[in-house]
Coordinates of C-alpha atoms and ligand atoms in Angstrom, one line a residue:
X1 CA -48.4 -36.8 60.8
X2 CA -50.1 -34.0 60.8
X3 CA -52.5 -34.9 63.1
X4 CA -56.0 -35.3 62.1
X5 CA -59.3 -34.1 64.1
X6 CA -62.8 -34.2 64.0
X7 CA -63.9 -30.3 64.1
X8 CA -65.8 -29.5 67.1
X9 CA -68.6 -27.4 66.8
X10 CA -66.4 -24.2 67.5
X11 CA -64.5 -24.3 64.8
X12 CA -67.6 -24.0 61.7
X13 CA -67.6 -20.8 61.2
X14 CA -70.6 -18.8 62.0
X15 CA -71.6 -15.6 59.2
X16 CA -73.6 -14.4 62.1
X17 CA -71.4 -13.9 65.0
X18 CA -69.4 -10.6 64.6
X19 CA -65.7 -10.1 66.1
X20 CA -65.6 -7.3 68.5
X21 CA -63.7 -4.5 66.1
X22 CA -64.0 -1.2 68.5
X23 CA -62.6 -1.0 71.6
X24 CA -66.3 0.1 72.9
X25 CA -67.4 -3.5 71.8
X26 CA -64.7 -5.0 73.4
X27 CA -65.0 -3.1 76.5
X28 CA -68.6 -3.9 76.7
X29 CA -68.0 -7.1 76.2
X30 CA -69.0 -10.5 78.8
X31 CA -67.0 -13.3 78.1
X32 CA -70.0 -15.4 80.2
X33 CA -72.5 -13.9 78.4
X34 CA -72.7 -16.3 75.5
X35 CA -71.2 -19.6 74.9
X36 CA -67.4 -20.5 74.7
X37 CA -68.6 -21.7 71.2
X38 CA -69.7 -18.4 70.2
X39 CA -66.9 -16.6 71.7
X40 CA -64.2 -19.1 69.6
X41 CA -66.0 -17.1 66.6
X42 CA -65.2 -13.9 67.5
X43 CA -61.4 -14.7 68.0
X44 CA -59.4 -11.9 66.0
X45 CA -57.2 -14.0 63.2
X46 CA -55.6 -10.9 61.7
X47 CA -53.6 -7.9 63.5
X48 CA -55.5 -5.8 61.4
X49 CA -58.4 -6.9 63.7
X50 CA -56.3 -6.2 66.7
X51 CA -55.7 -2.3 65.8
X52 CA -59.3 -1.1 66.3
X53 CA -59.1 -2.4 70.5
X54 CA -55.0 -2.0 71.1
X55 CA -52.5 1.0 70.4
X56 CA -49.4 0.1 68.9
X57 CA -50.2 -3.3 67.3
X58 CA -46.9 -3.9 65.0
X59 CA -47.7 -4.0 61.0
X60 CA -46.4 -7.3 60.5
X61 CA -45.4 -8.4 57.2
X62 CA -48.0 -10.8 55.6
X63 CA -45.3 -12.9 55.2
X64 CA -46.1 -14.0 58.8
X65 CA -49.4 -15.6 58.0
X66 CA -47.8 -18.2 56.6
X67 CA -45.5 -19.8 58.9
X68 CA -48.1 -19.4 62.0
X69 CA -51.6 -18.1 61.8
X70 CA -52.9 -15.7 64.4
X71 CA -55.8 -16.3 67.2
X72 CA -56.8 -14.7 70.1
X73 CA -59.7 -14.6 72.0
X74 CA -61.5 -11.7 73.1
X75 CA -61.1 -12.8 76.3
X76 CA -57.6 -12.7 75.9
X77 CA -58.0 -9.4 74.4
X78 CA -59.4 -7.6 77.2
X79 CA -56.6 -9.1 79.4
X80 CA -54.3 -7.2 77.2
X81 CA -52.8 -3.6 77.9
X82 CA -54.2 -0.9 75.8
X83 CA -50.8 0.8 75.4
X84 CA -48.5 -0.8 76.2
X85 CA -46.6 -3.4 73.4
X86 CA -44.5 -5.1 75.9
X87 CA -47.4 -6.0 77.6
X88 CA -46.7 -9.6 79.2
X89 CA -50.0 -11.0 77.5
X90 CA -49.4 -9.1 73.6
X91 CA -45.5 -10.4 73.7
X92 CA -46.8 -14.1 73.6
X93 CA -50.1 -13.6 70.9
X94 CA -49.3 -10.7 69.2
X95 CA -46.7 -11.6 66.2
X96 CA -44.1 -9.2 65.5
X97 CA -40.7 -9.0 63.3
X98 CA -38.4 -10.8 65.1
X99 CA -40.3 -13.9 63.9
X100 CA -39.0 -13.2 60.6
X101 CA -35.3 -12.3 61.6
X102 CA -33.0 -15.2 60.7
X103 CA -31.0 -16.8 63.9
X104 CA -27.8 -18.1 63.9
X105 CA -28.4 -21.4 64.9
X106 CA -30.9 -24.0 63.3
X107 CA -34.7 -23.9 64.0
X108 CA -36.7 -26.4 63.3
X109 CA -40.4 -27.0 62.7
X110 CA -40.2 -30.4 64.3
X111 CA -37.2 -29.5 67.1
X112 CA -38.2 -32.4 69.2
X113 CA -38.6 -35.4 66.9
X114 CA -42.0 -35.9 67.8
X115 CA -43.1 -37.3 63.9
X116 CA -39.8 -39.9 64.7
X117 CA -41.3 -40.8 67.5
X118 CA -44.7 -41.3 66.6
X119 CA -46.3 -44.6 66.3
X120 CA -47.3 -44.7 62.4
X121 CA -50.7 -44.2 61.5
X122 CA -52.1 -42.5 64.6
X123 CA -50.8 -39.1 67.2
X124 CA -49.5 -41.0 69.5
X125 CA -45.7 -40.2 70.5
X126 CA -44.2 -43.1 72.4
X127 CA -41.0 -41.8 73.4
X128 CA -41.2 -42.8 77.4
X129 CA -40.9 -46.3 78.9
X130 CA -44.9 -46.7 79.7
X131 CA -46.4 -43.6 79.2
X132 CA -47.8 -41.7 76.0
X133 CA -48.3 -38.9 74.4
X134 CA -51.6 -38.6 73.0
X135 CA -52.1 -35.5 69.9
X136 CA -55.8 -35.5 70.2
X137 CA -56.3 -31.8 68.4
X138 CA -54.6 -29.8 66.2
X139 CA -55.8 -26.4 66.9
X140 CA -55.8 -24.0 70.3
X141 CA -58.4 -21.2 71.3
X142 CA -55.2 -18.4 71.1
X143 CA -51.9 -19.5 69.6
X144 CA -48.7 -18.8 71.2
X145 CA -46.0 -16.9 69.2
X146 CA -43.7 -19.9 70.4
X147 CA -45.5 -23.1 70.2
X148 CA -43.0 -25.5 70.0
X149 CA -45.8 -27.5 67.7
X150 CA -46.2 -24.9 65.0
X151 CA -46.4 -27.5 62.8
X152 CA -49.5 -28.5 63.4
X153 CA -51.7 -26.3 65.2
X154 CA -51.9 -23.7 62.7
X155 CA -53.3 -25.2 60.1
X156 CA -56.5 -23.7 58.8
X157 CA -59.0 -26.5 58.7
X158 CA -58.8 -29.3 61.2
X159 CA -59.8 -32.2 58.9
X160 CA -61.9 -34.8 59.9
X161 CA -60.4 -37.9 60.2
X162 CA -61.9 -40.1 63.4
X163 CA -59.5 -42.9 62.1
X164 CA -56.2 -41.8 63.1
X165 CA -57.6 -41.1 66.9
X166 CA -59.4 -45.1 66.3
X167 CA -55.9 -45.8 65.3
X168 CA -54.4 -44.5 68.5
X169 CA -57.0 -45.7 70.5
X170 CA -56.0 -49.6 69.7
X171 CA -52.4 -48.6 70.0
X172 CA -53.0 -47.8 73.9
X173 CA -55.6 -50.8 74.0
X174 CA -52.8 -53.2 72.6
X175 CA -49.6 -52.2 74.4
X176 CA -50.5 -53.4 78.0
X177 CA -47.5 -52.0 79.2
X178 CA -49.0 -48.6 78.6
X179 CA -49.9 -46.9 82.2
X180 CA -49.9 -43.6 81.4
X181 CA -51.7 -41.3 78.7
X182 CA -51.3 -37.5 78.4
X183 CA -54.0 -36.1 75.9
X184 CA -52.3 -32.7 74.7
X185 CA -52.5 -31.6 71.4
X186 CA -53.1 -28.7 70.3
X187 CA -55.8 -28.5 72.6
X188 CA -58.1 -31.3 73.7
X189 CA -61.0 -29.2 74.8
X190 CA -61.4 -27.8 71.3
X191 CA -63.6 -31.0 71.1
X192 CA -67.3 -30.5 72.1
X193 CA -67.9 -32.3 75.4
X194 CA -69.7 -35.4 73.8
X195 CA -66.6 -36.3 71.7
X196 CA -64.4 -35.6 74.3
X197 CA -66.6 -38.2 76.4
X198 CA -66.5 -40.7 73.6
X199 CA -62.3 -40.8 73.6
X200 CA -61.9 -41.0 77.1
X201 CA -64.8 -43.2 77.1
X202 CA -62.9 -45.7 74.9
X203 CA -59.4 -44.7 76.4
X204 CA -61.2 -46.4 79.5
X205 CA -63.0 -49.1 78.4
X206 CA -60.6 -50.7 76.1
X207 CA -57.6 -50.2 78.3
X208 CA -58.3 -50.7 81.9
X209 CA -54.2 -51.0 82.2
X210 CA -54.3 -47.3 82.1
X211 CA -53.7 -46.0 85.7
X212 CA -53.1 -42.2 84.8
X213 CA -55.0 -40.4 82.3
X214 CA -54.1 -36.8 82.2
X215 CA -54.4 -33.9 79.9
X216 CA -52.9 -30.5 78.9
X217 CA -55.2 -27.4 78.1
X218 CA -54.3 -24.0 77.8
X219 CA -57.6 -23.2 77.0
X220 CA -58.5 -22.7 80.7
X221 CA -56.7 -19.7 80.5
X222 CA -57.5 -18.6 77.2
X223 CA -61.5 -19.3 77.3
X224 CA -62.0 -20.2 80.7
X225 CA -66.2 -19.8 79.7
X226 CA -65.0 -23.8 78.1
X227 CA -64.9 -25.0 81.5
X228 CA -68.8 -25.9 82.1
X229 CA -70.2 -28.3 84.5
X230 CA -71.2 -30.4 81.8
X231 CA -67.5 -31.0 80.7
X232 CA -66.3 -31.3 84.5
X233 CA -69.2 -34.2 84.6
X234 CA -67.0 -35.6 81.3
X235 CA -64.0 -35.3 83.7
X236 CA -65.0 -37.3 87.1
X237 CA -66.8 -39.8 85.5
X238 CA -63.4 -40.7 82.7
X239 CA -61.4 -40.4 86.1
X240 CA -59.2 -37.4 84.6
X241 CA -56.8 -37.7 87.2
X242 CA -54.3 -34.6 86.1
X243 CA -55.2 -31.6 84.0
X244 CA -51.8 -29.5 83.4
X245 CA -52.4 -25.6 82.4
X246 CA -50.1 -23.5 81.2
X247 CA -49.6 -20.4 82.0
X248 CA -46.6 -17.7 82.0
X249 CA -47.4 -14.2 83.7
X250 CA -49.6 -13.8 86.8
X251 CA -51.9 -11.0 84.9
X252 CA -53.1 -14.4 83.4
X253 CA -54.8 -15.2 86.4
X254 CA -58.2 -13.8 87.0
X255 CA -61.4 -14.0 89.3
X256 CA -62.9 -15.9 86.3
X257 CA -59.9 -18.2 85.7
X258 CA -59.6 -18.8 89.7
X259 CA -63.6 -19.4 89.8
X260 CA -63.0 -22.2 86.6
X261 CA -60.2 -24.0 88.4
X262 CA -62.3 -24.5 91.7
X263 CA -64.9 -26.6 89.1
X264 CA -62.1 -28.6 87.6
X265 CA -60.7 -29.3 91.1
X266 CA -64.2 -30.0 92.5
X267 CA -64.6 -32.9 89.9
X268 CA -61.5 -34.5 91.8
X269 CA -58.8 -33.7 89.4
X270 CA -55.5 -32.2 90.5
X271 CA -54.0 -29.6 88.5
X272 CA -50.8 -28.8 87.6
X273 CA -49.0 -25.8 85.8
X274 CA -46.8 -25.8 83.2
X275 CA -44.8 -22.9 82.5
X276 CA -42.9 -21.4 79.5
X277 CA -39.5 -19.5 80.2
X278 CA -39.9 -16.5 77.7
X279 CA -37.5 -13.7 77.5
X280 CA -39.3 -10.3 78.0
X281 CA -42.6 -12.2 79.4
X282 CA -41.0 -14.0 82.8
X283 CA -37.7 -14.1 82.6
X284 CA -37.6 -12.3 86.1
X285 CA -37.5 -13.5 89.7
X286 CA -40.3 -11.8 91.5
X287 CA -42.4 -12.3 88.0
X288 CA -42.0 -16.1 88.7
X289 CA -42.4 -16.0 92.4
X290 CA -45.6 -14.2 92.2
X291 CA -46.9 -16.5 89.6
X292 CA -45.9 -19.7 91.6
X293 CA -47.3 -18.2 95.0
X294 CA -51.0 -17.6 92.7
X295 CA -50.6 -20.9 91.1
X296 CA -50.6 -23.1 94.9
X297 CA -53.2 -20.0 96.6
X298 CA -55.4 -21.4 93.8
X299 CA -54.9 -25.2 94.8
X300 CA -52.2 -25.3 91.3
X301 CA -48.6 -27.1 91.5
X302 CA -46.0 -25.5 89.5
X303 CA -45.0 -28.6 88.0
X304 CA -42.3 -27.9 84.7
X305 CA -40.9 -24.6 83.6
X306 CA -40.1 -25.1 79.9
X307 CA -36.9 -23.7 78.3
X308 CA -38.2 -21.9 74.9
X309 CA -38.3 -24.8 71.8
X310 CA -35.8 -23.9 68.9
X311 CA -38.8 -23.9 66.7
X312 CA -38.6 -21.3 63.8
X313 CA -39.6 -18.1 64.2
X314 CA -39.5 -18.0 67.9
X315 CA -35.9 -17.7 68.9
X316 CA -36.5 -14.1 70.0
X317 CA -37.5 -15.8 73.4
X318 CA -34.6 -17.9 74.2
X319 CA -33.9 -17.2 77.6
X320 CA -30.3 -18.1 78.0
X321 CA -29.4 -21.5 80.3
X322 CA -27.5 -19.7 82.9
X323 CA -30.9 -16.8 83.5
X324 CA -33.0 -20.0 83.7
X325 CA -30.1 -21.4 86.7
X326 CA -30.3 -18.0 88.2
X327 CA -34.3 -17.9 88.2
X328 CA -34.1 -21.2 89.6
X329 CA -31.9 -19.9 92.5
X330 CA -33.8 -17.2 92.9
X331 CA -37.1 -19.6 93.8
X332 CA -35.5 -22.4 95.5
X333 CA -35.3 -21.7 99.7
X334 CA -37.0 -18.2 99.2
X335 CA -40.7 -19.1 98.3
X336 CA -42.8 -22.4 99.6
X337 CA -41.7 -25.3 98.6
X338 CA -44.4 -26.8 96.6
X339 CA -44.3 -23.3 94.2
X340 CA -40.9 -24.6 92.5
X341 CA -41.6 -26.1 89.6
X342 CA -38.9 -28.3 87.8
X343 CA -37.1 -26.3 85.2
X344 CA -36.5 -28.2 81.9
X345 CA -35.0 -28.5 79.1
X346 CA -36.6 -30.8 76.3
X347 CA -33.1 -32.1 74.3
X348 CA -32.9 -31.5 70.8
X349 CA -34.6 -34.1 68.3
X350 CA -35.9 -36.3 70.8
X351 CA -33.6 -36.1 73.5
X352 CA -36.6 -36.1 76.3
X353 CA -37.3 -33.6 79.2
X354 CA -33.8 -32.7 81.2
X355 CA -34.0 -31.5 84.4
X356 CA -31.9 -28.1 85.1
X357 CA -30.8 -27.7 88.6
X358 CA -28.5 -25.3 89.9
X359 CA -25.2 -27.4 91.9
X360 CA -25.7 -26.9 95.6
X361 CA -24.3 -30.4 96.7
X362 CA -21.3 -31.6 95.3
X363 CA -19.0 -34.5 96.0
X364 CA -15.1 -33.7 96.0
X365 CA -12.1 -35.7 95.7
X366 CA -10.3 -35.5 99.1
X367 CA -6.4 -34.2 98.4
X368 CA -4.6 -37.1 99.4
X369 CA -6.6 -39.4 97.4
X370 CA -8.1 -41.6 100.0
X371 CA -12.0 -40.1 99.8
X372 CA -14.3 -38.1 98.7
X373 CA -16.0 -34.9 101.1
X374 CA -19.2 -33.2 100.0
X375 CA -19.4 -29.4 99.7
X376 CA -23.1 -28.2 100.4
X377 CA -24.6 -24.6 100.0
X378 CA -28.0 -23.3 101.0
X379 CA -30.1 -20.7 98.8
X380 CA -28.4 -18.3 100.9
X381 CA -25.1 -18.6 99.6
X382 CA -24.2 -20.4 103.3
X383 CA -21.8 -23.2 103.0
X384 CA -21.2 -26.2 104.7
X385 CA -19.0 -29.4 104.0
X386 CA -20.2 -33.0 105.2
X387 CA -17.3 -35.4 105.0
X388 CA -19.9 -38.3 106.6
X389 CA -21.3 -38.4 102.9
X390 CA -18.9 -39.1 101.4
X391 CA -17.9 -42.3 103.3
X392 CA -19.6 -45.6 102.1
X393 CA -20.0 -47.3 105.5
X394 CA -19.4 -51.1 105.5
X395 CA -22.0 -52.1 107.8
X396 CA -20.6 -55.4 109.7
X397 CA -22.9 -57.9 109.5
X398 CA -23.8 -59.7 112.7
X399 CA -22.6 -62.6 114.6
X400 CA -24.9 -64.3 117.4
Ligands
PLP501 C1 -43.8 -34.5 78.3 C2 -44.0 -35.8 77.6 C3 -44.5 -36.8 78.3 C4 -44.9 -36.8 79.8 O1 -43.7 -36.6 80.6 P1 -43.8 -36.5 82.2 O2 -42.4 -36.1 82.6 O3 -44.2 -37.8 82.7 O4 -44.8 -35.4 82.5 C5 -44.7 -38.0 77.7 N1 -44.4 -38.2 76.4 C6 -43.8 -37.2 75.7 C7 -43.4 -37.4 74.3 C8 -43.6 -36.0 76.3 O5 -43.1 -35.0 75.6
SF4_502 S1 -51.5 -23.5 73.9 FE1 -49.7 -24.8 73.7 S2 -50.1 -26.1 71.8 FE2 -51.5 -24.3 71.8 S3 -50.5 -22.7 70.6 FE3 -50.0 -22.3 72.8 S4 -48.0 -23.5 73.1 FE4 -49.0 -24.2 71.2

């Protein structure tokens, strides 16, 4: 690509809107005081910034800086423990050495082929039969230390170019098999409500063979102050039938995150959560369970849980594939059904989402040869074996 945005008002900087450097400020602080355009200003950008309102920030080489820049919200910041640098919330914004550490394995700054599959000239990845992936932004409210699109949400200015999403635009409008559009990014409400209205507006307008249009935002969590009634108005009248968030710890979920939601759902969309499995952050049973039990109380359906990308500087969160079986197990049969999410892992250059699911029903040859028998076991370890499916009934067809 890289992809190519317009720059929402957020993103000029402002001389006179000052970051929040003491922890009084910060304390005193009221994320809905001002605008989530004034509060985008104040995001911290250096870990320098960070030291004045959290003990213990790591001095990170500069080196850092320029692989993957550094944002967080203040927001963000208050959710953060003081003390504490394993905090759940600090392990995901705040960078820290490992990043710099050299794995043994490849990492890539592209890990899933999305450039190869990108339709040339515009952000949209068409890897799926009839659905797309639509890059509308290049650029998040707080960036994760593991974003598998490093690439290209760092980058410093987000260059206007409206061609590129004109470009994608006709690409959906031409390919009538299209059904299915995912706006992700980056972020797509890092665009000011009117230019948000004016894509979907199009997306809508030029191709009515779209059935789904859905989005992914993490800036619900991050800035939940972007979620006005104004954008929600954007929303119901585009038909925004899915917004996913992401989120990976249950301290992510507040009273002001929980009161956001309700608007989003109010405007008729359902919401899904996405979920990244992150050694140190979630890679614990009750952790998961108790953010999968918040996500339905607030109306949310754990819908993927990510294996960490192999995307440089990142590989400190791996969470190794037999954990990720054995969190799975430990959700499956023990909470409510609708809180397990699918776990998945996206294959290597391209490969596509892969579903990871523990073996509780498998079909076995029979001894003698003549059959197969199916061995089943529950979430409990109990164990049961169905011979009846493995038989492929003949059904005789009948005579009158
Ligand atoms: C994740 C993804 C989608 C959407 O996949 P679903 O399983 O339908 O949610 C579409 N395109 C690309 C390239 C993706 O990575
Ligand atoms: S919110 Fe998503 S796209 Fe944005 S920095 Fe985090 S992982 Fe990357």
């Amino acid at each position: 690509m890289p992809a190519i945005i317009d720059i929402a008002p957020a993103q000029v900087a402002s001389a006179t809107t000052t970051k929040l450097l003491t922890r009084a400020e910060l304390d005193a602080y009221d994320p809905e005081s001002e605008s989530w355009q004034k509060q985008f200003q104040r995001r911290y950008t250096h870990h320098s910034e960070l030291k004045g309102v959290l003990n213990q920030v790591e001095d990170v080489n500069e080196t850092v800086y320029n692989k993957f820049a550094i944002a967080v919200t203040p927001y963000m910041a208050q959710l953060m423990d003081r003390d504490d640098p394993k905090c759940p919330i600090r392990l995901q914004y705040l960078p820290s050495f490992h990043e710099e550490t050299k794995p043994g394995f490849a990492t890539l700054l592209d890990e899933l082929g999305e450039e190869r599959d990108t339709i040339p000239g515009t952000s949209v990845v068409h890897r799926y039969p009839r659905r797309v992936l639509f890059l509308v932004s290049n650029t998040c409210a707080t960036l994760c230390r593991f974003c598998t699109r490093k690439r290209m949400v760092s980058q410093p200015t987000g260059s206007v170019h409206k061609d590129e999403i004109e470009r994608s635009i006709d690409y959906i409008a031409a390919n009538k098999e299209i059904d299915d559009v995912l706006l992700s990014g980056g972020d797509p409400l890092t665009f000011a409500d009117d230019r948000l209205d004016e894509i979907l507006g199009a997306i809508r307008r030029r191709a009515p063979h779209v059935r789904f249009l859905r989005m992914g935002s993490r800036m619900v969590v991050q800035l939940p102050t972007r979620i006005t009634p104004e954008l929600c108005a954007v929303l119901e009248k585009h038909r925004v039938q899915m917004v996913n968030i992401h989120i990976n710890h249950p301290k992510e979920i507040t009273p002001l995150l929980r009161q956001r939601v309700k608007m989003i759902q109010k405007a008729g969309v359902m919401m899904g959560l996405q979920t990244v499995c992150l050694k140190g952050v979630n890679d614990d049973v009750q952790v998961m369970r108790e953010l999968f039990m918040q996500s339905i109380e607030m109306g949310v359906r754990p819908y993927y849980v990510y294996s960490t990308d192999m995307v440089e500087g990142a590989h400190h969160f791996i969470v190794p594939h037999h954990r990720m079986l054995q969190l799975y197990e430990g959700l499956r049969g023990w909470i409510s059904g609708p809180a397990v999410p699918t776990f998945i892992v996206d294959g290597l250059g391209g490969l596509g989402k892969l579903p990871i699911i523990p073996q509780y029903v498998k079909e076995e040859l029979l001894p003698d040869g003549t059959g197969t028998t199916v061995k089943c076991r529950n979430y409990a370890g109990k164990t049961v074996e169905m011979p009846g499916l493995g038989l492929d009934f003949a059904l005789p067809t009948q005579s009158n």
